[in-house]
């Protein structure tokens, strides 16, 4: 459990960090270290240099702006989970953050680190997909805004370029919507065997539109568009039928804890329960 | 919890014993451990110390064609790289068990030409620092030629198999049959026979502190000192002297703080031979610290048996006979006690029941996996699982309440000492009282009512009952491979403080506190007056260590007996000084007095001073106050108890929620109720952990696929409800304190209790057994299979309606 040799840099500004990152091909950004360091200890990852962004001022914040809320990249899961601004205006991220790992992980792990890692069973990806979040990255050539739908490109892979640092996540307010994050925990790792993030917009008693982000089930988190289509303009009684489509067209992963067949079943149950819970949360 | 609380600071007499015994005293050990200011092996840094790391096999079974150590040797900072060619002088890893027909393969400290499990050490690197050692170990180039891998025990015994050890031309390590009574007749006259096949899966002991060894050899003095995270410092000292060829008088073993063992450190490992040898070879102190991944791969595992169990019964629920066949996975080699563990399973197969006839066939099997050996409970959990599961299945098939069925088949308390059909003599017990208490505490009748209404609402609520008896205080020497006694030296120092040197080797159990409590009561002192010293073979007389829930019953008894010798001596001296007779002297608080005639008294300190100054001693009186006792128990002890769990199963996902857990245990007299509760809590977590979550999985290639804490589910505190504990007290007659042992009890009863509860919840579906761990997918599959199975005619074995709850009698084929 001892990593291979690596260099360590701890810049104090974003531009220094970007310079360092550009200076070495196999440099990696270190935030909370809760994904990268375990991989390094198992020697699955052997970066030549770590650029620790933890001491750069001004990257940890939760700010309201006209169109929504912006979360700085080094904001910890615990801070996201406890944020009044989020819980009041757009609780989905906070609900997901509260269920990540355990207390120690939530106190150290960061939103930027988790998203950039793109673990197939991480919780945030389902939530940012359902929220149609914007993910902001910086490189030496400036800022780039990546829609969440284009951010995740595969298992542990994202649209981030090697010379970019993820700096901010922007989400819209979900006032008046039914919102929830429902998770089936892996008892050892705490990752999601299935995680379902749901937003329901209502028009009268019918569902106007649904956004369903699912993690843990495939190589990367996805939007369950078959479920969303089946709910459009429908009453809540359509939920069970719609949820049965949660894995439509998805290549489901299996492991020693949960086979693909079981996950396929579980994702429909968890999606149904999430939709029911979201619908109930709005009625309250 | 329901354990009666004692007001702090006020002496209690819970067991009629004294001022300190019976009190909920916080551990003397805790301040230093909690504050992190104590020393585990890895905390020691010796001048000039170097580090080693092992290159281990990535293959489960392969020939080693060549080993190239050049790149490793060429790494700056590397002092030496060694393979089996260099270590031929180190004796093989020892197996202490002898039994007829036992095949004992040679177990070299480093693999000789062939590897037989993933993680087997192949080479060792010594370097100036730990990081260089680990990096260089990765540079040892080994050319392997993979061989067919043996992982499945049944396949290993078939004709279509490779051999783990070619020389035996078989993978069968031993067979052993324990048989008594007329079993054929019992099965012939049975009204009913129930059978079940059950898997007891492989587990990782997972001590919080992995193993660690430091060795320092001083050539001038020809003295080897070894610090090791071990449960058995003296036995290890003897074995290290044999491994490296030094006289035993030249070897000192120190077990500093040990961060848990659970049996996994009741062993002698390759590294405990190699690291001392390295220190002798390179002339520097050498440290090895096991990583967590190494701990998963290369520290012994527990359990791993396949069991076929049958019970013959009369209609009225009377047990007529029992038959079991147990396949026990040895792994690739025998460690210290590997083949012994299933013998304990055989011996404990009668559980707490009257069984007139029995046969247990045990077959040890070699596979390409890490060795199994003693893990908390060591053979008893396997036996208890078989017994308590088959009892539950029998009760269900006879439409009897599982508690009533058990009550019917217990021996009565007046029948004790009770000789079982397997030949053990149980010392003392009140099984009926224990189960009755658990039923009452759990509100059993209202739990059954709750189950009934849950079922009406389409919910699956289940209640599990399990009783148990275990074998502790290991044990009488005649029944153990290395003797079963324990030593104690009690020394009253000139200032009146007391030093106890105990041969037990506590590593979390708290005997620094409990032994101090019992001596304080005997001498009229307080526990802070007594310093308990253990774990250093240069300081403590030879002792056998801590395992098998023996430390208090055997080591504590030794301390008690040594204290009695000192009391007699002090009484003699006091009588001389007070011009009285020794039989007239009584111990009070820090005083010795005459009890008859004119009350005369001396302070404890005055008598101690007199013993040391030796100015006024009787003729022939030996100065000083030190006594040693080697306590040999006359029998094992047999703690027992009854546990009740209730669970709710989410039939859609297969998740099991533990609603309630009640444990009533009887470990005889209790010295410190708080520590007993702590042992029960930890035991329950591990026992329920096996039932619900824990599982070491080797795939077909012999790769360990649940070998990290991300994959192997070590239960966490929030997985459990608040445990409800109580106890009955049935003193043991086999030791002077009437104690029995409690270190493993929780692990023994809770595993079948949980499975009984889940199977009870799902019984309306006709589900009778699910193998552990009861992870959600497995439960979901069982439910799905039961739901899709067509309603079936009742089997011949179950001519009656399936459940008295009036639920559908659907049964799996």
mmCIF file of C-alpha atoms in Angstrom, chain A residues 1 42, chain B residues 54-60 107 116-122 134 138 144 202-206 210-211 264 269-271 288 290-302 330-333 335 367-372 696-698 702-709 712:
data_model
loop_
_atom_site.group_PDB
_atom_site.id
_atom_site.type_symbol
_atom_site.label_atom_id
_atom_site.label_comp_id
_atom_site.label_asym_id
_atom_site.label_seq_id
_atom_site.Cartn_x
_atom_site.Cartn_y
_atom_site.Cartn_z
ATOM 1 C CA UNK A 1 0.000 0.000 0.000
ATOM 2 C CA UNK A 42 -2.460 0.049 -5.267
ATOM 3 C CA UNK B 54 8.408 -9.572 -0.116
ATOM 4 C CA UNK B 55 7.861 -10.356 -3.786
ATOM 5 C CA UNK B 56 4.787 -12.558 -3.841
ATOM 6 C CA UNK B 57 3.286 -14.881 -6.361
ATOM 7 C CA UNK B 58 0.626 -13.441 -8.660
ATOM 8 C CA UNK B 59 -0.283 -17.010 -9.640
ATOM 9 C CA UNK B 60 -2.300 -19.542 -7.671
ATOM 10 C CA UNK B 107 6.082 -25.545 3.719
ATOM 11 C CA UNK B 116 0.707 -22.775 -4.633
ATOM 12 C CA UNK B 117 -1.375 -19.720 -3.779
ATOM 13 C CA UNK B 118 -1.616 -16.079 -4.744
ATOM 14 C CA UNK B 119 0.481 -14.129 -2.276
ATOM 15 C CA UNK B 120 2.999 -16.890 -1.508
ATOM 16 C CA UNK B 121 6.358 -15.249 -0.786
ATOM 17 C CA UNK B 122 8.935 -15.901 -3.495
ATOM 18 C CA UNK B 134 8.784 -2.033 -1.926
ATOM 19 C CA UNK B 138 8.411 -5.111 -7.811
ATOM 20 C CA UNK B 144 6.282 -18.554 -14.111
ATOM 21 C CA UNK B 202 -14.176 -18.255 3.735
ATOM 22 C CA UNK B 203 -13.541 -15.178 5.870
ATOM 23 C CA UNK B 204 -10.729 -12.751 6.520
ATOM 24 C CA UNK B 205 -9.872 -12.216 10.220
ATOM 25 C CA UNK B 206 -8.953 -8.576 9.443
ATOM 26 C CA UNK B 210 -1.764 -6.108 10.149
ATOM 27 C CA UNK B 211 1.174 -8.311 11.076
ATOM 28 C CA UNK B 264 -4.833 -14.841 12.893
ATOM 29 C CA UNK B 269 4.421 -17.390 9.672
ATOM 30 C CA UNK B 270 7.113 -17.486 6.987
ATOM 31 C CA UNK B 271 7.986 -13.879 7.711
ATOM 32 C CA UNK B 288 8.748 -5.915 7.994
ATOM 33 C CA UNK B 290 2.470 -6.193 6.329
ATOM 34 C CA UNK B 291 0.289 -4.088 4.057
ATOM 35 C CA UNK B 292 -3.470 -4.527 4.052
ATOM 36 C CA UNK B 293 -3.393 -6.287 0.688
ATOM 37 C CA UNK B 294 -0.752 -8.695 1.953
ATOM 38 C CA UNK B 295 -2.896 -9.201 5.029
ATOM 39 C CA UNK B 296 -5.799 -10.266 2.843
ATOM 40 C CA UNK B 297 -3.625 -12.616 0.758
ATOM 41 C CA UNK B 298 -1.074 -14.025 3.151
ATOM 42 C CA UNK B 299 -2.467 -14.031 6.683
ATOM 43 C CA UNK B 300 -4.597 -17.044 7.516
ATOM 44 C CA UNK B 301 -8.260 -17.181 6.607
ATOM 45 C CA UNK B 302 -11.156 -18.615 8.579
ATOM 46 C CA UNK B 330 -6.981 -26.349 4.281
ATOM 47 C CA UNK B 331 -5.606 -24.059 1.593
ATOM 48 C CA UNK B 332 -2.267 -24.933 0.025
ATOM 49 C CA UNK B 333 -0.255 -25.625 3.187
ATOM 50 C CA UNK B 335 -0.197 -23.385 9.091
ATOM 51 C CA UNK B 367 -6.567 -26.176 -2.624
ATOM 52 C CA UNK B 368 -4.530 -23.393 -4.225
ATOM 53 C CA UNK B 369 -5.491 -20.804 -1.627
ATOM 54 C CA UNK B 370 -4.071 -19.272 1.508
ATOM 55 C CA UNK B 371 -4.223 -21.592 4.519
ATOM 56 C CA UNK B 372 -7.208 -21.542 6.796
ATOM 57 C CA UNK B 696 -13.437 -13.991 0.572
ATOM 58 C CA UNK B 697 -13.943 -15.045 -3.014
ATOM 59 C CA UNK B 698 -11.265 -16.787 -5.042
ATOM 60 C CA UNK B 702 -7.305 -18.755 -7.763
ATOM 61 C CA UNK B 703 -7.244 -14.961 -7.739
ATOM 62 C CA UNK B 704 -8.567 -13.329 -4.595
ATOM 63 C CA UNK B 705 -11.241 -10.999 -5.948
ATOM 64 C CA UNK B 706 -12.500 -9.581 -2.663
ATOM 65 C CA UNK B 707 -9.041 -8.774 -1.375
ATOM 66 C CA UNK B 708 -9.442 -5.097 -0.515
ATOM 67 C CA UNK B 709 -11.627 -3.209 1.924
ATOM 68 C CA UNK B 712 -14.668 -7.194 1.304
#
